[in-house]
């Protein structure tokens, strides 16, 4: 809109911002309830993942050698993968909790639905996905160290099957991701100083 339109009042003595807030009041309420339910349920799941990830990140798998004080599985690729994936799970779960808490504690104003909420929801859901994937990698690599050498290659199909729920979760959330990205990337015409008359 041209700049001078922002100060104009309609017949009810409302500015364009007040009209927008008024006409979108019900939509804001419905969207706020939906966002609150998503953020609450994801926060609960993410808190449980953070607890498990913290326990994994602070536990030394296999213990230490008594004479040297070094980890028993030091130098094993699975041990390195376990350590890295448990740390990634902890960091991403804390990031996700922070994003969902910022959604829960916001004031749910109309203009927050344009950029703020979609970007927070994308970061929160992405971090949730990364933390679940990291927990799965951490458990699989820890399990890989604990089994006998003769069974090591027999468990790969089981590990692949374990990742199936994560794949289903990603496929189910993909349309929501596309909608959120479209809402952030949507082109909104900029204000113009030129007034065109017909």
Rosetta silent file (secondary structure, phi, psi, omega in degrees, C-alpha in Angstrom):
SEQUENCE: XXXXXXXXXXXXXXXXXXXXXXXXXXXXXXXXXXXXXXXXXXXXXXXXXXXXXXXXXXXXXXXXXXXXXXXXXXXXXXXXXXXXXXXXXXXXXXXXXXXXXXXXXXXXXXXXXXXXXXXXXXXXXXXXXXXXXXXXXXXXXXXXXXXXXXXXXXXXXXXXXXXXXXXXXXXXXXXXXXXXXXXXXXXXXXXXXXXXXX
SCORE:     score description
SCORE:     0.000 S_00000001
   1 L     0.000  149.807  172.939    0.000    0.000    0.000 S_00000001
   2 L   -63.383  151.796 -174.830    1.129    3.547   -0.470 S_00000001
   3 H   -58.552  -39.563 -174.855    2.441    5.128    2.726 S_00000001
   4 H   -71.572  -13.217  176.384   -0.372    7.667    3.056 S_00000001
   5 H   -71.353  -25.399 -175.744   -2.964    4.865    3.098 S_00000001
   6 L   -67.420  -25.141 -179.954   -1.667    3.663    6.482 S_00000001
   7 L   -91.730   -9.451 -178.214   -2.964    6.759    8.237 S_00000001
   8 L   -72.229  149.018  177.771   -6.405    6.648    6.557 S_00000001
   9 L  -114.568  146.670  176.282   -9.441    5.582    8.547 S_00000001
  10 L   -87.381 -168.080 -176.814  -12.455    3.748    7.214 S_00000001
  11 L   -66.847  -21.266  177.924  -16.103    4.518    8.048 S_00000001
  12 L   -95.234   11.558  178.770  -15.711    2.794   11.433 S_00000001
  13 L    63.646   41.321  179.019  -12.662    4.930   12.267 S_00000001
  14 L  -115.001  142.742  173.613  -10.250    1.979   11.966 S_00000001
  15 L   -80.625  164.097  177.446   -6.754    1.949   10.508 S_00000001
  16 H   -56.993  -36.410  179.128   -5.759   -0.824    8.054 S_00000001
  17 H   -64.899  -40.758  178.542   -3.801   -2.567   10.838 S_00000001
  18 H   -67.343  -37.121  177.476   -6.882   -2.590   13.089 S_00000001
  19 H   -64.491  -44.088  178.365   -9.025   -3.939   10.244 S_00000001
  20 H   -60.828  -45.305  179.512   -6.504   -6.733    9.632 S_00000001
  21 H   -63.655  -40.928 -179.372   -6.414   -7.615   13.326 S_00000001
  22 H   -66.754  -46.705 -176.146  -10.212   -7.547   13.542 S_00000001
  23 H   -73.317  -20.856 -179.204  -10.896   -9.648   10.472 S_00000001
  24 L  -104.981   13.236 -176.874   -8.269  -12.253   11.394 S_00000001
  25 H   -60.464  -46.519 -178.603   -9.186  -12.582   15.078 S_00000001
  26 H   -67.924  -40.065  178.150  -10.873  -15.989   14.717 S_00000001
  27 H   -63.315  -38.231  177.728   -8.105  -17.304   12.463 S_00000001
  28 H   -64.610  -40.095  179.906   -5.510  -16.191   15.025 S_00000001
  29 H   -65.350  -45.147  179.531   -7.384  -18.035   17.793 S_00000001
  30 H   -64.411  -45.077 -179.925   -7.625  -21.267   15.783 S_00000001
  31 H   -65.621  -35.795  178.523   -3.990  -21.030   14.691 S_00000001
  32 H   -64.663  -41.983  178.014   -2.879  -20.257   18.247 S_00000001
  33 H   -63.860  -42.203  179.490   -4.597  -23.389   19.566 S_00000001
  34 H   -64.018  -45.560  179.400   -3.021  -25.488   16.816 S_00000001
  35 H   -63.061  -40.759 -179.902    0.449  -24.033   17.441 S_00000001
  36 H   -63.827  -43.824 -179.848    0.092  -24.510   21.207 S_00000001
  37 H   -66.065  -40.574  177.215   -0.906  -28.163   20.849 S_00000001
  38 H   -62.925  -47.510 -176.848    1.953  -28.854   18.398 S_00000001
  39 H   -65.511  -39.092  179.828    4.495  -27.066   20.603 S_00000001
  40 H   -66.665  -47.105 -178.312    3.312  -28.802   23.794 S_00000001
  41 H   -67.040  -40.314  178.642    3.353  -32.313   22.347 S_00000001
  42 H   -68.677  -32.941  178.081    6.704  -31.807   20.616 S_00000001
  43 H   -65.462  -39.757  178.847    8.166  -30.298   23.803 S_00000001
  44 H   -63.777  -48.054  179.646    7.199  -33.391   25.803 S_00000001
  45 H   -61.780  -43.563 -176.881    8.753  -35.732   23.236 S_00000001
  46 H   -68.573  -32.970  176.468   11.842  -33.557   22.918 S_00000001
  47 H   -64.953  -41.587  177.216   12.311  -33.393   26.706 S_00000001
  48 H   -63.663  -41.122  177.972   12.308  -37.200   26.862 S_00000001
  49 H   -65.023  -39.388  179.300   14.835  -37.327   24.021 S_00000001
  50 H   -63.967  -38.029  178.535   16.997  -34.723   25.784 S_00000001
  51 H   -64.317  -46.415  179.429   17.014  -36.814   28.978 S_00000001
  52 H   -65.694  -41.255 -179.368   18.070  -39.935   27.081 S_00000001
  53 H   -65.371  -37.910  177.373   20.620  -37.987   25.022 S_00000001
  54 H   -64.571  -42.180  177.804   22.120  -36.463   28.172 S_00000001
  55 H   -63.344  -39.658  178.823   22.437  -39.930   29.719 S_00000001
  56 H   -68.353  -41.972 -176.235   24.069  -41.230   26.533 S_00000001
  57 H   -68.133  -27.621 -177.869   26.432  -38.266   26.176 S_00000001
  58 H   -96.634   -3.715  179.610   27.680  -38.580   29.765 S_00000001
  59 L   -97.169  132.645  177.094   28.025  -42.377   29.741 S_00000001
  60 L   -93.213  107.523 -175.094   31.281  -43.899   28.582 S_00000001
  61 L   -62.465  124.684  178.786   30.267  -46.953   26.590 S_00000001
  62 L    86.756   -9.651  179.865   32.167  -50.067   27.723 S_00000001
  63 L    80.917 -165.884 -179.137   33.858  -48.309   30.640 S_00000001
  64 E  -121.049  156.113  174.621   37.558  -47.516   30.951 S_00000001
  65 L   -75.184  129.533 -174.495   40.707  -49.611   31.102 S_00000001
  66 L   -64.462  -38.621 -176.096   41.821  -49.745   34.718 S_00000001
  67 L   -78.739  -31.048 -176.264   45.543  -49.556   34.041 S_00000001
  68 L  -104.338  -28.504 -177.133   45.475  -46.766   31.399 S_00000001
  69 L    80.536   12.965  179.013   42.282  -44.848   32.181 S_00000001
  70 L  -100.975  157.744  178.927   41.295  -44.748   28.499 S_00000001
  71 E   -60.932  145.996 -178.871   37.960  -45.969   27.062 S_00000001
  72 L   -62.853  -41.720 -176.222   37.770  -49.684   26.317 S_00000001
  73 L   -95.256   18.632 -179.001   36.442  -49.117   22.783 S_00000001
  74 L   -60.371  133.825 -178.630   38.728  -46.194   21.955 S_00000001
  75 L    95.132  -13.771  177.050   39.712  -46.230   18.271 S_00000001
  76 L   -78.380  134.031  178.552   36.629  -48.197   17.182 S_00000001
  77 H   -60.638  -35.897  179.300   34.609  -46.395   14.469 S_00000001
  78 H   -65.865  -34.863  178.406   31.340  -47.407   16.157 S_00000001
  79 H   -67.431  -41.896  177.594   32.495  -45.840   19.423 S_00000001
  80 H   -63.525  -41.165  178.634   33.316  -42.570   17.675 S_00000001
  81 H   -65.067  -38.976  177.595   29.941  -42.621   15.935 S_00000001
  82 H   -61.156  -46.955 -177.838   28.225  -43.298   19.268 S_00000001
  83 H   -64.541  -44.060 -178.079   29.970  -40.352   20.944 S_00000001
  84 H   -68.935  -44.422 -177.024   29.282  -37.908   18.102 S_00000001
  85 H   -68.116  -34.191  177.372   25.651  -38.941   17.564 S_00000001
  86 H   -68.556  -35.795  176.589   24.812  -38.731   21.275 S_00000001
  87 H   -68.994  -41.690  177.088   26.254  -35.208   21.408 S_00000001
  88 H   -62.604  -40.335  178.820   24.341  -34.176   18.254 S_00000001
  89 H   -62.493  -41.320  179.824   21.142  -35.619   19.770 S_00000001
  90 H   -65.976  -47.148 -178.763   21.646  -33.601   22.960 S_00000001
  91 H   -65.123  -43.406 -178.616   22.355  -30.321   21.145 S_00000001
  92 H   -70.439  -33.035  177.765   19.511  -30.680   18.655 S_00000001
  93 H   -69.538  -37.299  176.735   17.008  -31.650   21.353 S_00000001
  94 H   -67.157  -38.999  176.235   17.905  -28.584   23.412 S_00000001
  95 H   -61.347  -44.075 -179.793   17.547  -26.427   20.283 S_00000001
  96 H   -65.028  -42.614  177.683   14.135  -27.927   19.581 S_00000001
  97 H   -60.567  -42.110  179.315   12.956  -27.424   23.169 S_00000001
  98 H   -61.849  -43.325 -179.775   14.058  -23.786   23.003 S_00000001
  99 H   -65.083  -44.220 -179.273   12.144  -23.183   19.761 S_00000001
 100 H   -69.244  -34.441  175.531    8.947  -24.799   21.026 S_00000001
 101 H   -67.737  -35.290  177.207    9.165  -22.918   24.330 S_00000001
 102 H   -67.413  -31.333  174.371    9.576  -19.652   22.446 S_00000001
 103 H   -69.307  -43.462 -178.044    6.371  -20.475   20.547 S_00000001
 104 H   -65.731  -31.717 -176.115    4.540  -21.320   23.779 S_00000001
 105 L   -95.356    3.738 -179.732    5.598  -18.122   25.525 S_00000001
 106 L   -81.497  169.725 -173.118    4.868  -15.721   22.662 S_00000001
 107 L   -91.110   -2.915  177.800    1.896  -13.338   22.569 S_00000001
 108 L    55.706   52.757  174.366    0.304  -14.724   19.369 S_00000001
 109 L   -82.992  158.935 -176.186   -0.009  -11.406   17.549 S_00000001
 110 H   -58.359  -43.892 -175.147   -1.234  -11.368   13.950 S_00000001
 111 H   -72.099  -15.321  176.467    2.120  -10.311   12.487 S_00000001
 112 H   -69.512  -24.128 -178.312    3.943  -13.166   14.266 S_00000001
 113 H   -76.706  -10.287 -178.503    2.207  -15.639   11.959 S_00000001
 114 L   -76.745  -51.822 -175.648    3.894  -14.120    8.905 S_00000001
 115 L  -128.751  -40.947 -171.242    7.545  -14.983    9.579 S_00000001
 116 H   -63.779  -54.876 -177.597    8.287  -15.625   13.254 S_00000001
 117 H   -65.960  -44.736  177.809    6.110  -18.679   13.943 S_00000001
 118 H   -60.874  -39.849 -179.520    6.772  -20.506   10.650 S_00000001
 119 H   -69.311  -39.030  177.021   10.544  -20.097   11.008 S_00000001
 120 H   -65.561  -38.205  179.787   10.488  -21.225   14.662 S_00000001
 121 H   -68.200  -38.308  176.714    8.330  -24.199   13.745 S_00000001
 122 H   -63.043  -46.728 -179.672   10.686  -25.192   10.905 S_00000001
 123 H   -64.723  -41.882 -179.722   13.733  -25.007   13.193 S_00000001
 124 H   -64.261  -46.416  179.982   11.906  -26.875   15.979 S_00000001
 125 H   -69.223  -36.226  176.988   10.643  -29.685   13.757 S_00000001
 126 H   -64.693  -42.721  178.200   14.004  -29.992   11.976 S_00000001
 127 H   -65.579  -36.877  176.236   15.803  -30.232   15.318 S_00000001
 128 H   -61.694  -44.962  178.761   13.259  -32.822   16.473 S_00000001
 129 H   -62.696  -44.447 -179.609   13.935  -34.894   13.358 S_00000001
 130 H   -64.628  -39.968 -179.205   17.724  -34.597   13.778 S_00000001
 131 H   -67.739  -39.209  177.350   17.552  -35.554   17.470 S_00000001
 132 H   -65.364  -43.417  178.771   15.427  -38.656   16.752 S_00000001
 133 H   -63.189  -40.599 -179.669   17.795  -39.687   13.951 S_00000001
 134 H   -67.309  -37.544  176.678   20.838  -39.108   16.182 S_00000001
 135 H   -63.608  -42.285  177.829   19.337  -41.169   19.004 S_00000001
 136 H   -62.450  -44.152  178.042   18.722  -44.025   16.559 S_00000001
 137 H   -62.830  -39.914 -179.784   22.300  -43.813   15.242 S_00000001
 138 H   -64.018  -45.482  179.085   23.606  -43.698   18.797 S_00000001
 139 H   -66.019  -41.284 -179.697   21.666  -46.788   19.862 S_00000001
 140 H   -65.585  -41.730  179.694   22.601  -48.712   16.722 S_00000001
 141 H   -70.081  -35.831  175.397   26.302  -47.898   17.056 S_00000001
 142 H   -66.641  -39.078  177.968   26.259  -48.773   20.773 S_00000001
 143 H   -68.493  -36.067 -179.746   24.497  -52.036   20.017 S_00000001
 144 H   -61.862  -33.802  178.587   26.953  -52.760   17.214 S_00000001
 145 H   -73.624  -27.851 -172.490   29.822  -52.647   19.718 S_00000001
 146 H   -89.727  -11.655 -178.753   28.144  -54.999   22.158 S_00000001
 147 L   -89.291  164.810 -179.817   27.304  -57.900   19.824 S_00000001
 148 L   -70.360  156.915 -178.918   29.561  -60.746   18.855 S_00000001
 149 H   -61.149  -34.508 -175.754   31.713  -60.513   15.733 S_00000001
 150 H   -72.729  -19.289 -178.537   29.833  -63.301   13.940 S_00000001
 151 H   -98.854   -1.426 -170.946   26.481  -61.445   14.205 S_00000001
 152 L   -58.927  -41.484 -176.405   27.679  -58.021   13.118 S_00000001
 153 L   -84.264  -14.754  179.287   26.504  -58.215    9.492 S_00000001
 154 L   -76.695  -20.225 -175.661   23.212  -59.960   10.343 S_00000001
 155 L   -89.782   -8.388  179.911   21.919  -56.940   12.269 S_00000001
 156 H   -59.154  -41.842  175.675   22.167  -54.403    9.415 S_00000001
 157 H   -62.509  -33.517  178.343   18.665  -55.277    8.093 S_00000001
 158 H   -68.578  -40.606  176.519   17.319  -54.816   11.633 S_00000001
 159 H   -62.657  -40.353  178.470   18.983  -51.405   11.889 S_00000001
 160 H   -65.160  -39.658  178.672   17.484  -50.437    8.526 S_00000001
 161 H   -67.486  -32.076  178.170   14.042  -51.586    9.690 S_00000001
 162 H   -65.077  -30.420 -179.958   14.471  -49.544   12.882 S_00000001
 163 L   -79.927   -5.409 -179.625   14.857  -46.407   10.763 S_00000001
 164 H   -61.223  -44.138  177.438   11.497  -47.025    9.042 S_00000001
 165 H   -60.773  -35.057  177.521    9.427  -45.069   11.634 S_00000001
 166 H   -65.278  -39.665  177.441   11.774  -42.098   11.225 S_00000001
 167 H   -65.021  -41.492  178.093   11.263  -42.226    7.462 S_00000001
 168 H   -64.129  -38.705  176.824    7.476  -42.363    7.926 S_00000001
 169 H   -62.636  -43.246  179.832    7.651  -39.373   10.279 S_00000001
 170 H   -64.861  -41.171  179.085    9.645  -37.401    7.700 S_00000001
 171 H   -66.538  -38.910  179.761    7.193  -38.273    4.912 S_00000001
 172 H   -67.587  -33.258 -178.095    4.208  -37.332    7.103 S_00000001
 173 H   -88.687   -8.693 -175.501    5.736  -33.946    8.012 S_00000001
 174 H   -61.054  -42.906  176.761    6.936  -33.090    4.503 S_00000001
 175 H   -60.776  -37.330  177.196    3.705  -31.300    3.393 S_00000001
 176 H   -64.360  -41.194  176.253    3.833  -29.152    6.540 S_00000001
 177 H   -58.164  -46.127 -179.360    7.467  -28.273    5.762 S_00000001
 178 H   -61.883  -42.438  179.254    6.509  -27.224    2.240 S_00000001
 179 H   -63.746  -41.036 -179.431    3.650  -25.049    3.521 S_00000001
 180 H   -66.917  -42.328  179.620    5.893  -23.375    6.093 S_00000001
 181 H   -66.607  -40.125  177.146    8.647  -22.700    3.575 S_00000001
 182 H   -62.250  -38.526 -178.705    6.097  -21.347    1.079 S_00000001
 183 H   -68.998  -32.783  179.076    4.669  -19.013    3.711 S_00000001
 184 H   -76.471  -39.735 -174.938    8.119  -17.639    4.546 S_00000001
 185 H   -86.064   -4.409 -176.362    9.251  -17.318    0.935 S_00000001
 186 L   -60.222  137.439 -178.653    5.988  -15.864   -0.399 S_00000001
 187 L   -83.138  119.196  175.379    6.518  -12.638   -2.294 S_00000001
 188 L  -108.668  124.840 -179.359    4.666   -9.738   -0.760 S_00000001
 189 L   -59.983  140.357 -179.779    4.736   -6.560   -2.877 S_00000001
 190 L   -77.943  160.425  177.814    6.629   -3.727   -1.214 S_00000001
 191 L   -64.081  144.725  179.667    5.018   -0.411   -0.399 S_00000001
 192 L  -120.379  143.386  177.653    5.061    2.059   -3.208 S_00000001
 193 L   -85.618  -15.349 -178.697    5.202    5.824   -3.013 S_00000001
 194 L   -85.239  135.160  176.944    3.501    6.125   -6.370 S_00000001
 195 L  -106.871  122.566  179.874   -0.277    6.363   -6.403 S_00000001
 196 L   -98.637  136.930  179.383   -1.876    5.097   -9.553 S_00000001
 197 L  -116.048  146.412 -177.758   -5.268    6.442  -10.544 S_00000001
 198 L   -99.080    0.000    0.000   -7.707    4.819  -12.909 S_00000001
